[in-house]
Structures are given as structure tokens and as C-alpha cells.
Short mmCIF file of C-alpha atoms in Angstrom, two decimals:
data_model
loop_
_atom_site.label_atom_id
_atom_site.label_comp_id
_atom_site.label_asym_id
_atom_site.label_seq_id
_atom_site.Cartn_x
_atom_site.Cartn_y
_atom_site.Cartn_z
CA MET A 1349 8.10 100.59 -75.77
CA THR A 1350 7.59 102.72 -72.36
CA SER A 1351 4.58 105.08 -72.16
CA THR A 1352 5.41 108.56 -70.16
CA PRO A 1353 3.09 108.59 -67.34
CA SER A 1354 0.85 111.55 -67.21
CA TRP A 1355 0.90 114.19 -64.96
CA PRO A 1356 -2.12 113.79 -62.50
CA ARG A 1357 -0.78 110.00 -62.33
CA LEU A 1358 2.95 111.23 -61.35
CA ARG A 1359 1.75 113.73 -58.98
CA ARG A 1360 0.01 111.09 -57.22
CA VAL A 1361 2.97 108.80 -57.19
CA CYS A 1362 5.27 111.73 -55.65
CA ARG A 1363 2.52 112.45 -52.87
CA LEU A 1364 2.53 108.49 -52.08
CA SER A 1365 6.27 108.62 -52.07
CA VAL A 1366 6.45 111.44 -49.88
CA LYS A 1367 3.84 110.14 -47.46
CA LEU A 1368 6.06 106.61 -47.40
CA GLU A 1369 9.09 108.70 -46.59
CA TYR A 1370 7.36 110.41 -43.58
CA ILE A 1371 5.88 107.10 -42.55
CA LEU A 1372 9.06 105.28 -42.62
CA LEU A 1373 10.89 108.35 -40.70
CA GLY A 1374 8.13 108.05 -38.07
CA ALA A 1375 8.60 104.52 -37.34
CA ALA A 1376 12.46 105.13 -37.25
CA VAL A 1377 12.01 107.91 -34.80
CA MET A 1378 9.47 106.38 -32.41
CA SER A 1379 11.36 103.38 -32.16
CA LEU A 1380 13.86 105.55 -30.21
CA PHE A 1381 11.40 105.41 -27.60
CA GLY A 1382 10.51 101.72 -27.42
CA ARG A 1383 7.22 102.10 -29.01
CA GLU A 1384 5.93 100.48 -32.48
CA THR A 1385 3.79 102.74 -34.53
CA SER A 1386 2.22 102.47 -38.01
CA GLY A 1387 1.69 104.36 -40.82
CA ALA A 1388 -2.07 105.07 -39.80
CA GLU A 1389 -1.11 106.17 -36.09
CA PHE A 1390 2.00 108.59 -37.14
CA SER A 1391 1.14 112.26 -37.60
CA PRO A 1392 3.36 113.79 -40.27
CA ALA A 1393 3.21 116.93 -39.08
CA ALA A 1394 5.29 115.20 -35.90
CA THR A 1395 7.83 113.80 -38.45
CA ARG A 1396 7.84 117.45 -40.17
CA GLY A 1397 8.53 118.90 -36.79
CA LEU A 1398 11.64 116.70 -35.83
CA GLU A 1399 12.80 117.08 -39.43
CA VAL A 1400 12.81 121.02 -38.89
CA LEU A 1401 14.29 120.94 -35.91
CA ARG A 1402 17.34 119.25 -37.39
CA THR A 1403 17.54 120.72 -40.96
CA HIS A 1404 16.29 124.51 -40.52
CA SER A 1405 18.78 127.10 -39.46
CA PHE A 1406 16.47 129.56 -37.17
CA LEU A 1407 19.78 131.28 -35.57
CA PRO A 1408 23.43 132.09 -37.01
CA PRO A 1409 26.15 129.50 -36.77
CA ASP A 1410 27.89 129.32 -33.76
CA PHE A 1411 30.95 127.83 -35.04
CA ASP A 1412 32.22 125.60 -37.72
CA GLU A 1413 34.44 122.03 -37.98
CA ALA A 1414 37.73 124.15 -37.76
CA VAL A 1415 36.82 125.72 -34.58
CA LEU A 1416 35.07 122.59 -33.11
CA ASP A 1417 38.51 120.75 -33.96
CA SER A 1418 40.56 123.10 -32.13
CA LEU A 1419 38.59 123.29 -28.84
CA TRP A 1420 40.56 120.87 -26.84
CA THR A 1421 43.36 123.32 -27.42
CA THR A 1422 41.88 125.37 -24.56
CA TRP A 1423 41.33 122.54 -22.02
CA PRO A 1424 42.91 122.04 -18.93
CA GLU A 1425 44.98 119.39 -17.49
CA PRO A 1426 44.89 116.34 -17.77
CA GLU A 1427 42.21 116.37 -20.36
CA LYS A 1428 44.47 118.74 -22.89
CA THR A 1429 47.20 115.96 -22.71
CA GLN A 1430 44.63 113.19 -23.16
CA ALA A 1431 43.22 115.01 -26.36
CA GLY A 1432 46.39 115.64 -27.63
CA SER A 1433 47.74 111.93 -28.10
CA ALA A 1434 44.55 110.77 -29.35
CA SER A 1435 43.50 110.13 -32.63
CA ALA A 1436 41.01 112.31 -34.55
CA GLU A 1437 38.01 110.16 -34.13
CA GLU A 1438 38.70 109.65 -30.40
CA ARG A 1439 39.14 113.21 -30.03
CA ARG A 1440 35.96 114.15 -31.27
CA LYS A 1441 34.30 111.88 -28.86
CA LEU A 1442 36.25 113.23 -26.01
CA THR A 1443 35.00 116.69 -27.33
CA PHE A 1444 31.35 115.67 -27.18
CA SER A 1445 32.00 114.30 -23.70
CA TYR A 1446 33.64 117.34 -22.43
CA TYR A 1447 30.92 119.70 -23.81
CA GLY A 1448 27.88 117.06 -22.99
CA LEU A 1449 27.20 117.28 -26.94
CA MET A 1450 24.89 114.05 -27.79
CA PRO A 1451 25.70 112.11 -30.61
CA THR A 1452 22.74 111.99 -33.24
CA PRO A 1453 20.77 108.31 -32.68
CA GLU A 1454 20.43 106.37 -35.78
CA GLY A 1455 17.17 107.01 -37.60
CA VAL A 1456 17.08 110.87 -36.72
CA PRO A 1457 17.18 113.21 -39.80
CA GLY A 1458 20.08 115.91 -40.32
CA GLU A 1459 23.71 115.98 -41.55
CA LEU A 1460 25.55 116.92 -38.34
CA PRO A 1461 26.81 114.19 -36.03
CA ALA A 1462 25.58 116.13 -32.74
CA LEU A 1463 21.95 116.04 -32.10
CA GLY A 1464 21.70 119.57 -30.84
CA TYR A 1465 22.89 121.09 -34.09
CA THR A 1466 21.99 121.95 -37.37
CA SER A 1467 24.09 122.52 -40.60
CA ASN A 1468 23.47 125.99 -42.21
CA GLY A 1469 25.00 124.31 -45.57
CA HIS A 1470 28.02 126.58 -45.56
CA GLY A 1471 29.92 124.84 -43.02
CA GLY A 1472 28.62 126.24 -39.63
CA TRP A 1473 26.80 124.54 -36.88
CA VAL A 1474 23.71 126.01 -35.75
CA MET A 1475 22.14 125.49 -32.23
CA ASN A 1476 18.96 124.20 -32.08
CA CYS A 1477 16.22 123.16 -28.98
CA LEU A 1478 17.66 119.65 -29.03
CA THR A 1479 21.06 121.20 -27.62
CA CYS A 1480 19.08 121.12 -24.36
CA HIS A 1481 15.89 118.84 -25.09
CA GLY A 1482 18.14 115.83 -26.14
CA GLY A 1483 20.11 114.04 -23.13
CA LYS A 1484 21.14 110.66 -22.47
CA VAL A 1485 20.20 108.57 -19.61
CA ALA A 1486 22.54 105.47 -18.83
CA GLY A 1487 24.34 106.27 -21.85
CA LYS A 1488 21.31 106.30 -24.28
CA VAL A 1489 20.42 109.05 -26.11
CA ILE A 1490 17.10 110.16 -26.69
CA PRO A 1491 15.26 113.51 -28.27
CA GLY A 1492 13.26 114.95 -25.91
CA LEU A 1493 15.26 113.96 -22.85
CA PRO A 1494 16.98 116.96 -20.89
CA ASN A 1495 20.36 117.07 -21.73
CA THR A 1496 21.78 117.04 -18.10
CA HIS A 1497 25.28 116.84 -19.50
CA LEU A 1498 25.44 119.85 -21.57
CA ALA A 1499 28.81 122.47 -20.51
CA LEU A 1500 27.13 125.51 -22.55
CA GLN A 1501 28.98 128.13 -20.87
CA THR A 1502 32.47 126.46 -21.11
CA LEU A 1503 31.26 125.55 -24.65
CA VAL A 1504 30.73 129.08 -25.71
CA GLU A 1505 33.99 130.63 -23.69
CA ASP A 1506 36.39 128.04 -25.40
CA VAL A 1507 34.75 128.50 -28.94
CA ARG A 1508 35.16 132.57 -28.60
CA LEU A 1509 38.86 131.91 -27.62
CA ILE A 1510 39.30 129.77 -30.58
CA LYS A 1511 37.65 132.41 -32.99
CA LEU A 1512 39.78 135.14 -31.71
CA GLN A 1513 42.96 133.12 -32.29
CA GLN A 1514 41.58 131.96 -35.87
CA ARG A 1515 40.56 135.71 -36.92
CA LYS A 1516 37.07 134.44 -37.13
CA PRO A 1517 34.00 136.95 -36.30
CA LEU A 1518 32.16 136.62 -32.87
CA SER A 1519 28.50 134.94 -33.05
CA HIS A 1520 25.66 136.14 -30.67
CA LEU A 1521 26.17 133.70 -28.15
CA ASP A 1522 29.96 134.55 -27.92
CA LEU A 1523 29.40 138.42 -27.22
CA GLY A 1524 26.16 137.45 -25.08
CA ILE A 1525 27.90 135.74 -22.58
CA VAL A 1526 29.91 138.93 -21.48
CA THR A 1527 26.65 140.10 -19.55
CA LEU A 1528 24.54 136.75 -19.71
CA PRO A 1529 25.73 133.88 -18.13
CA LEU A 1530 24.55 130.39 -20.08
CA ASN A 1531 24.93 128.20 -16.93
CA ALA A 1532 26.58 128.13 -13.57
CA THR A 1533 26.61 124.14 -13.31
CA ASN A 1534 26.60 121.70 -16.27
CA GLY A 1535 23.55 120.62 -17.50
CA THR A 1536 21.46 123.39 -16.40
CA THR A 1537 20.44 126.82 -18.65
CA ASN A 1538 19.68 130.41 -17.97
CA SER A 1539 18.12 130.32 -21.14
CA VAL A 1540 14.92 131.81 -19.86
CA ILE A 1541 16.70 135.14 -19.01
CA PHE A 1542 17.62 135.29 -22.54
CA GLY A 1543 14.28 135.07 -23.59
CA VAL A 1544 13.42 137.74 -21.42
CA VAL A 1545 16.29 139.86 -23.18
CA LEU A 1546 15.64 139.00 -26.38
CA GLY A 1547 11.48 139.85 -25.78
CA ALA A 1548 12.69 143.16 -24.46
CA PHE A 1549 13.70 144.16 -27.76
CA ARG A 1550 10.36 143.66 -29.23
CA LEU A 1551 6.96 145.75 -29.86
CA PRO A 1552 3.66 143.68 -29.32
CA ASP A 1553 3.48 142.99 -32.91
CA MET A 1554 7.14 141.49 -32.85
CA SER A 1555 8.93 144.29 -34.81
CA VAL A 1556 12.16 144.84 -33.59
CA ASP A 1557 13.18 148.05 -31.37
CA ILE A 1558 16.52 147.88 -29.93
CA THR A 1559 15.78 151.17 -28.11
CA ARG A 1560 13.30 149.47 -25.60
CA PRO A 1561 15.27 149.19 -22.13
CA ILE A 1562 16.23 145.76 -20.49
CA PRO A 1563 14.72 144.77 -17.30
CA ALA A 1564 16.39 144.26 -14.10
CA LEU A 1565 17.65 140.51 -14.94
CA VAL A 1566 18.09 137.81 -12.26
CA HIS A 1567 20.06 135.05 -13.65
CA HIS A 1568 19.29 131.64 -12.55
CA ASP A 1569 19.76 127.92 -14.04
CA LEU A 1570 16.87 125.60 -14.73
CA ASP A 1571 16.69 121.83 -15.25
CA ALA A 1572 15.31 121.48 -19.18
CA PRO A 1573 11.71 119.44 -18.56
CA PRO A 1574 11.06 116.32 -20.71
CA PHE A 1575 9.38 116.85 -23.79
CA TRP A 1576 7.15 113.66 -23.08
CA ASN A 1577 5.12 115.47 -20.23
CA VAL A 1578 4.02 118.63 -22.62
CA ARG A 1579 1.02 116.54 -24.25
CA LYS A 1580 -0.46 116.17 -20.72
CA LYS A 1581 0.06 119.90 -19.62
CA SER A 1582 -2.50 122.86 -20.50
CA SER A 1583 0.28 125.40 -20.44
CA LEU A 1584 3.95 125.80 -20.34
CA TYR A 1585 7.05 126.55 -17.90
CA ILE A 1586 7.21 125.47 -14.48
CA ASP A 1587 5.13 128.15 -13.44
CA GLY A 1588 2.48 127.69 -15.92
CA PHE A 1589 2.44 131.29 -16.95
CA SER A 1590 2.39 130.62 -20.69
CA PRO A 1591 -0.20 129.28 -22.94
CA LYS A 1592 0.67 126.06 -24.70
CA THR A 1593 0.90 126.86 -28.23
CA HIS A 1594 3.57 127.05 -30.71
CA ARG A 1595 4.21 130.86 -30.69
CA PRO A 1596 5.83 130.87 -27.29
CA LEU A 1597 8.42 128.28 -28.54
CA MET A 1598 9.65 131.03 -30.90
CA GLN A 1599 11.07 133.19 -28.05
CA PHE A 1600 14.59 131.99 -28.21
CA MET A 1601 14.89 132.83 -32.02
CA LEU A 1602 13.97 136.50 -31.47
CA ILE A 1603 17.43 137.77 -31.97
CA PRO A 1604 16.99 141.31 -33.77
CA LYS A 1605 18.31 139.90 -37.03
CA ASN A 1606 15.33 137.43 -37.19
CA THR A 1607 12.75 140.27 -38.37
CA ARG A 1608 8.88 140.41 -37.64
CA GLU A 1609 8.39 139.04 -41.29
CA ILE A 1610 10.76 136.28 -40.77
CA VAL A 1611 9.28 135.25 -37.37
CA TYR A 1612 5.79 135.35 -38.97
CA GLY A 1613 6.93 133.19 -41.47
CA TRP A 1614 8.23 130.26 -39.35
CA GLU A 1615 4.97 129.71 -37.63
CA ASP A 1616 4.10 126.61 -39.46
CA ASP A 1617 7.60 125.19 -38.54
CA PHE A 1618 6.75 125.73 -35.11
CA ARG A 1619 3.48 124.03 -35.15
CA ASP A 1620 5.43 120.96 -36.54
CA ILE A 1621 7.79 121.46 -33.92
CA LEU A 1622 4.95 121.66 -31.08
CA ALA A 1623 3.22 118.47 -32.96
CA TRP A 1624 6.62 116.48 -32.48
CA ILE A 1625 7.01 117.64 -29.04
CA GLU A 1626 3.50 116.37 -28.06
CA SER A 1627 4.24 112.99 -30.02
CA VAL A 1628 7.22 112.19 -27.80
CA GLU A 1629 6.59 109.26 -25.57
CA ALA A 1630 8.23 108.34 -22.39
CA PRO A 1631 10.77 105.58 -22.11
CA ALA A 1632 10.01 102.35 -20.24
CA TYR A 1633 12.52 101.58 -17.38
CA PRO A 1634 14.52 99.38 -18.60
CA TRP A 1635 15.52 97.24 -15.44
CA HIS A 1636 13.59 94.87 -13.19
CA VAL A 1637 10.40 96.25 -11.01
CA ASP A 1638 9.52 94.33 -8.13
CA ALA A 1639 5.78 94.29 -9.32
CA ARG A 1640 4.56 93.45 -5.68
CA LEU A 1641 6.01 96.34 -4.24
CA ALA A 1642 5.43 98.73 -6.73
CA GLU A 1643 1.49 97.96 -6.53
CA GLU A 1644 2.02 98.56 -2.42
CA GLY A 1645 3.89 101.97 -3.57
CA ARG A 1646 0.80 102.55 -6.12
CA LYS A 1647 -1.74 102.61 -3.09
CA VAL A 1648 0.65 105.01 -1.21
CA PHE A 1649 1.09 107.18 -3.99
CA ASP A 1650 -2.76 107.73 -4.65
CA ASP A 1651 -3.19 108.43 -1.14
CA HIS A 1652 -0.48 110.96 -0.85
CA CYS A 1653 0.94 111.95 -4.11
CA ALA A 1654 -1.96 111.90 -6.54
CA ARG A 1655 -3.68 115.18 -5.41
CA CYS A 1656 -1.03 116.96 -7.41
CA HIS A 1657 0.78 114.75 -9.72
CA GLY A 1658 -2.22 112.72 -10.72
CA THR A 1659 -2.68 108.63 -11.21
CA TYR A 1660 -1.36 106.38 -13.89
CA GLY A 1661 -1.86 102.97 -15.73
CA ARG A 1662 -5.14 102.44 -17.86
CA GLU A 1663 -7.46 104.42 -15.70
CA GLY A 1664 -4.73 107.40 -14.78
CA HIS A 1665 -5.83 110.99 -14.82
CA TYR A 1666 -3.52 114.20 -14.59
CA GLU A 1667 -5.11 117.64 -14.05
CA GLN A 1668 -2.40 120.18 -14.28
CA ARG A 1669 -2.27 121.80 -10.94
CA THR A 1670 0.02 124.89 -9.76
CA ILE A 1671 0.75 124.55 -6.08
CA PRO A 1672 1.47 127.56 -4.20
CA TRP A 1673 4.91 128.53 -3.25
CA SER A 1674 3.98 128.69 0.54
CA GLU A 1675 3.23 124.91 0.26
CA VAL A 1676 5.89 123.39 -2.07
CA ARG A 1677 8.65 125.87 -0.90
CA THR A 1678 10.90 124.74 -3.28
CA ASP A 1679 13.83 127.42 -4.69
CA ARG A 1680 11.46 130.49 -5.62
CA VAL A 1681 14.11 132.23 -7.33
CA ARG A 1682 12.49 131.05 -10.71
CA LEU A 1683 9.02 132.35 -9.50
CA ASP A 1684 10.53 135.81 -8.87
CA ALA A 1685 13.16 136.22 -11.73
CA LEU A 1686 10.24 136.92 -14.44
CA THR A 1687 8.73 140.02 -13.56
CA SER A 1688 4.89 140.58 -14.00
CA GLU A 1689 6.03 143.27 -16.86
CA HIS A 1690 7.55 140.48 -18.98
CA ARG A 1691 4.48 138.14 -18.47
CA GLN A 1692 2.35 141.36 -19.48
CA TRP A 1693 4.41 141.81 -22.58
CA MET A 1694 3.35 138.10 -23.56
CA LYS A 1695 -0.32 138.68 -22.62
CA ASP A 1696 -0.26 141.89 -24.93
CA GLY A 1697 1.06 140.68 -27.71
CA TRP A 1698 1.57 138.37 -30.93
CA MET A 1699 3.00 135.70 -28.79
CA SER A 1700 -0.53 135.06 -27.00
CA GLN A 1701 -2.45 136.19 -29.62
CA TYR A 1702 -2.81 139.62 -27.94
CA GLY A 1703 -4.65 138.25 -25.02
CA GLU A 1704 -6.66 135.40 -26.80
CA ASP A 1705 -4.60 132.98 -25.39
CA SER A 1706 -4.44 132.65 -21.35
CA VAL A 1707 -1.38 134.14 -19.94
CA VAL A 1708 -0.96 133.99 -15.98
CA VAL A 1709 0.75 137.41 -15.14
CA ASN A 1710 1.01 136.95 -11.37
CA PRO A 1711 1.59 133.07 -10.87
CA VAL A 1712 1.64 131.95 -7.23
CA GLY A 1713 3.82 128.84 -7.35
CA TYR A 1714 5.01 126.08 -9.26
CA VAL A 1715 3.45 123.25 -11.46
CA ALA A 1716 3.32 119.74 -10.28
CA PRO A 1717 4.23 118.08 -13.40
CA PRO A 1718 3.22 114.35 -14.70
CA LEU A 1719 5.56 111.95 -13.83
CA ASP A 1720 5.58 109.72 -16.78
CA GLY A 1721 9.28 108.53 -17.24
CA ILE A 1722 10.20 109.88 -14.00
CA TRP A 1723 12.93 107.48 -13.58
CA ALA A 1724 15.10 108.64 -16.54
CA SER A 1725 14.80 112.56 -15.94
CA ALA A 1726 16.85 113.14 -13.11
CA PRO A 1727 18.00 115.55 -11.55
CA TYR A 1728 14.99 116.76 -9.99
CA PHE A 1729 13.12 119.71 -9.24
CA HIS A 1730 12.78 122.63 -11.57
CA ASN A 1731 16.53 123.60 -11.04
CA GLY A 1732 17.74 120.27 -11.40
CA SER A 1733 19.19 120.15 -7.78
CA VAL A 1734 18.46 116.99 -6.38
CA PRO A 1735 20.18 113.90 -8.26
CA THR A 1736 17.76 110.89 -7.37
CA LEU A 1737 14.48 110.08 -6.57
CA TRP A 1738 15.59 108.57 -3.07
CA HIS A 1739 16.66 112.03 -2.03
CA VAL A 1740 13.38 113.58 -3.13
CA LEU A 1741 11.70 111.01 -1.00
CA HIS A 1742 14.33 111.84 1.85
CA PRO A 1743 14.69 115.66 2.03
CA ASP A 1744 16.93 115.44 5.21
CA ARG A 1745 19.43 113.41 3.22
CA ARG A 1746 19.92 115.63 -0.12
CA PRO A 1747 23.76 116.47 -0.83
CA ALA A 1748 24.67 119.81 -0.43
CA VAL A 1749 27.32 119.12 -3.32
CA TRP A 1750 27.25 116.45 -5.96
CA ARG A 1751 28.99 115.32 -8.92
CA ARG A 1752 27.61 113.01 -11.49
CA THR A 1753 29.37 110.10 -13.64
CA GLU A 1754 29.32 110.32 -17.39
CA ASP A 1755 26.98 106.99 -18.06
CA GLY A 1756 26.30 105.67 -14.68
CA TYR A 1757 22.76 105.27 -13.30
CA ASP A 1758 21.73 104.15 -9.74
CA THR A 1759 19.06 101.56 -10.12
CA HIS A 1760 18.62 101.87 -6.16
CA ARG A 1761 18.22 105.16 -5.50
CA VAL A 1762 16.88 105.55 -9.01
CA GLY A 1763 18.56 108.35 -10.76
CA LEU A 1764 22.00 109.65 -11.54
CA GLU A 1765 25.16 108.14 -9.93
CA VAL A 1766 26.72 110.77 -7.96
CA GLU A 1767 29.88 111.71 -5.70
CA GLU A 1768 28.36 113.65 -2.76
CA LEU A 1769 30.33 116.21 -0.79
CA THR A 1770 29.92 118.93 1.63
CA THR A 1771 31.65 121.54 -0.49
CA ILE A 1772 33.55 121.54 -3.83
CA PRO A 1773 37.19 120.49 -3.29
CA LYS A 1774 39.85 123.01 -2.74
CA GLU A 1775 41.77 122.01 -5.41
CA VAL A 1776 39.07 122.10 -8.06
CA ARG A 1777 39.96 125.73 -9.87
CA HIS A 1778 39.29 125.87 -13.26
CA PRO A 1779 35.99 127.04 -14.10
CA ALA A 1780 35.25 124.29 -16.63
CA HIS A 1781 35.84 121.46 -13.61
CA ARG A 1782 34.18 123.85 -10.85
CA ARG A 1783 31.14 123.41 -13.08
CA ARG A 1784 30.79 119.80 -12.81
CA TYR A 1785 29.72 120.00 -9.28
CA PHE A 1786 26.22 120.93 -8.37
CA ASP A 1787 26.35 123.49 -5.43
CA ALA A 1788 22.96 123.37 -3.47
CA SER A 1789 24.55 126.63 -1.73
CA LEU A 1790 24.46 129.25 -4.63
CA THR A 1791 21.51 131.74 -5.61
CA GLY A 1792 18.56 129.56 -7.21
CA LYS A 1793 20.15 126.23 -6.72
CA SER A 1794 18.55 125.28 -3.24
CA ALA A 1795 17.36 121.73 -2.89
CA ALA A 1796 14.73 122.37 -0.10
CA GLY A 1797 11.45 122.12 -0.26
CA HIS A 1798 8.96 119.49 -1.06
CA ASP A 1799 8.85 118.04 2.35
CA PHE A 1800 5.47 116.22 1.63
CA PRO A 1801 7.53 112.71 1.97
CA ASN A 1802 8.41 113.17 5.48
CA ALA A 1803 4.68 112.18 6.31
CA LEU A 1804 5.60 108.50 4.74
CA THR A 1805 7.30 105.71 6.77
CA PRO A 1806 10.53 104.27 5.72
CA ALA A 1807 8.44 101.28 4.11
CA GLU A 1808 6.29 103.59 2.14
CA LYS A 1809 9.05 105.33 0.68
CA LEU A 1810 10.66 102.30 -0.40
CA ALA A 1811 7.50 101.08 -2.02
CA VAL A 1812 6.89 104.52 -3.59
CA LEU A 1813 10.17 104.18 -5.00
CA GLU A 1814 9.65 101.31 -6.56
CA TYR A 1815 6.31 102.30 -8.03
CA LEU A 1816 8.12 105.40 -9.64
CA LYS A 1817 10.12 102.93 -11.75
CA SER A 1818 7.17 101.86 -13.58
CA LEU A 1819 5.61 105.07 -14.65
#
């Protein structure tokens, strides 16, 4: 005869079961980054954070399966004909490739096959943070890596067209792109300006007030930063103006439909999301590194680069520094685009605990980021204007226009495998095709600046390049 377990015993068993589930999921997730973990080392909060990102809908859905499966009918040639003759499975792969959507890696929680989308439970696909912060390098998808393939403007334009054909209601992004471009180049994002607009509708306590004026907007594309550098940093964003807490991460969820009470209720979720972000580890360089040459490069790096970017290895140390623009001289549109009034809005309100957390209202330049996993996070600079580390080290050789390949990796120059051009070819006319080219002559996209490597000899540059593979 089997006895019924007592309630205290059953509760202990349930707790152990949940704990074991988090440990196993955490181990699976961390294996994506090539490091081993044990239950004693892994944070349950970090595991919950990734699970929340992949299972909780913070925004309305962007589209459904019927819309997604019809997007190919809007494509230009030759893609449209290729998709039309493909099987349903192959057409889905072509759709992911066309828009830069990442497949969900094995071991990552969630229902949908696209890493950057969450199911709303009713057939809708809802964007999450991993749309921009889940990418691939050399064909391998890594949550926390910038998605430098994402064609978000093209995706939303095509979604809107199909919805109109299918007589379906438009979403916030479908309407938003009428006045707010999402990106001018695939793989970059104008999300900062979306944050400015959404913040404009909020009083300091996050109450919604849609009568508030929207400030003058300077649209510009940025390269999403890798999550694995967040742990080392003391503040957020390329100018370092925002406190590194969970609240600023919630800016992009501030559509008016999400009331103050709803936003307040998500705090624990975003605490866990920040815990996951800070748990992400940089992937190790998977190809050969010349150890002797890399050691020579380390010495050069420590003498010339460590003042800003820190040191690495067992005794490495990074202290976040903001480099004045007059010294670094990379494209300054990002620095000027956020007004002191917007930064003051964050300082005065709930986002910074009404000023208890530090907010820099008038930053003077850009943060020199830590360089862990720098080999994987091409393209470089805050606007994603430089395709390889070799080009970073050779300022006078940076291409005016370049276009990347799908999964190619340049192990010689360390970064994206690209075609270099002087201009976008005249025959490339369709907007979806033009966005595949990075044009450094456009506003906010300059590849100039950071000319410090000019002080190095060719041999020193070669050694530093080899060293950077090992970080």
C-alpha cells in the first residue's frame, strides 16, 4: 500500500524539482558559450532572466504565422522566384535569412523558432530584446551577440503590406515607421530614438501623458553592443550616461498601452533579465592563434591600448573610461542626438530612482568598451562602420562602402567577410537590397576617428591583431 506524502514533504520535493530544472536549463544555456557550469555556480536569477525574455510578452504581437509565411510574395527578384519554387521548410529558412532572423539554438527556452520573438499564446509573434541582441558569427547563433544581419526596416515594411492585403490590424511598429525609421543599414538600429519618443510620453513617475511634446529627433543607426561586456561596465550605453540597473532596460517597453502599474509590475522580471545579461560569457576564438605573436601583441597592447580598454588575462583589469570626443573623434551624431533634456528626464524620474542612481546629463565623449570576445562582435565602433579589426588598426584603409556575406568570417583580418566598394552600385535600386550595403558617407555612419593605431608599426599592428583574437 502506497502512503500519501505529507504536504511539507511534497513542498520540499517540488522546490527541489524546480531548482533542478533551473540548474539543468542553466547548464544548457551556458554550454552555448563554450563554458562548463555546475548547479552551485549558476544563478537561478540568470536562468529565469533568459526564460522571461523568451516566454513573456512585454509588447503587442508584430505578426502571426499567416503574415510571416506570406512575406516572400513582397520580395524583389530573384529572391521572390527562388522562394516561390521552394518547399515550405526551405522557404522559412529563406525568410529568416532575408530578414536576418536568428533560429533558436538548442537548449534555449521558448516556443518559437526565431530567437528574437516570443509567442503571445494566441498565434502572435512578439519582439523581445534578442531580436537585436541575439546574432550569429561564422554561422553560429549566440544569445547576447549583436544581430548584425537584422533587416528590421525591411521586415516591418513588408509585414505592414501583407497585413493590409490580409485586412489585419496594424501594430505599433507598422505605424511607427511612418515617421521613425528603424534602420538605414541592415544590422544596425535606430532604437535609441524610439526610446526617446516613448519616454516623451511619460511623466517622471512613468504615468502616461500623450499630450507631452516630442523633442526634435536626430535619427541614427547604432551597432548593438555585446551583452558579455555589461558585467564589466559601471554604466550603460556608448556615452555611459545611464545607470546600470534593470530600470533603464525597460525603456523600450514604454508604449502607452503599458501603464505605470504594468511597468512597475515588471521590475522583478527585468532584474532577472539583467542578471542573465551579466552572466553572458564571451565566446572563445575557435581557430588557431599564434601564441608567440599574440604575446608580442599583448606587450604592444598594454603599452598603447590598455589605458582606455584595460588589460586581460588572469591579472587583467578594466576600469570604465569615457574618452572625450576631441580625442577619439569617431562619429559624434550619437553623442549629440540625445539632448540634455532627455537625459535630465531620466535623472529626474523613476528610471534612476529619482536621481539616486547616477545619470550623466552632459557626457563629453564615448566609453572605451572592454574588448572581451572582440573577434566575434564585428563590425566595430558604436555605429558599426568598420567591418574588421584590421580596418580598425588601419584607419586610412577603411572602406567607403561594404557588404558582408551571410556566414563568412575573415580570419586574416578578423571580422566580417566583406566586399569593399567606393559606392553602392547604381543597379542596386530596391530599398531592401540597398540596406545590405553599409555606406559610411551617410549621416551618423562615418568610419573616421580612433586613429590611435597610426602610432604603431606594421609589425606591431600585426601582433596586436593576433593578440585580440585571444581575448
